[in-house]
Amino acid sequence: KQNKKKNKGKSVLFLM
């Protein structure tokens, strides 16, 4: 579950 949260943060960085 924690891994999913970390993945979301990386996705946001890629969007930027």
JSON list of C-alpha atoms in Angstrom, two decimals:
[
{"chain": "A", "resi": 1, "resn": "LYS", "atom": "CA", "xyz": [0.00, 0.00, 0.00]},
{"chain": "A", "resi": 2, "resn": "GLN", "atom": "CA", "xyz": [2.82, 2.40, 0.86]},
{"chain": "A", "resi": 3, "resn": "ASN", "atom": "CA", "xyz": [4.49, 1.68, -2.46]},
{"chain": "A", "resi": 4, "resn": "LYS", "atom": "CA", "xyz": [1.39, 2.87, -4.30]},
{"chain": "A", "resi": 5, "resn": "LYS", "atom": "CA", "xyz": [1.54, 6.21, -2.49]},
{"chain": "A", "resi": 6, "resn": "LYS", "atom": "CA", "xyz": [5.21, 6.66, -3.44]},
{"chain": "A", "resi": 7, "resn": "ASN", "atom": "CA", "xyz": [4.37, 5.83, -7.05]},
{"chain": "A", "resi": 8, "resn": "LYS", "atom": "CA", "xyz": [1.75, 8.58, -7.09]},
{"chain": "A", "resi": 9, "resn": "GLY", "atom": "CA", "xyz": [4.35, 11.13, -6.00]},
{"chain": "A", "resi": 10, "resn": "LYS", "atom": "CA", "xyz": [6.66, 10.06, -8.81]},
{"chain": "A", "resi": 11, "resn": "SER", "atom": "CA", "xyz": [3.81, 10.40, -11.30]},
{"chain": "A", "resi": 12, "resn": "VAL", "atom": "CA", "xyz": [3.26, 14.00, -10.20]},
{"chain": "A", "resi": 13, "resn": "LEU", "atom": "CA", "xyz": [6.94, 14.76, -10.71]},
{"chain": "A", "resi": 14, "resn": "PHE", "atom": "CA", "xyz": [6.77, 13.34, -14.22]},
{"chain": "A", "resi": 15, "resn": "LEU", "atom": "CA", "xyz": [3.69, 15.42, -14.98]},
{"chain": "A", "resi": 16, "resn": "MET", "atom": "CA", "xyz": [5.61, 18.57, -14.01]}
]
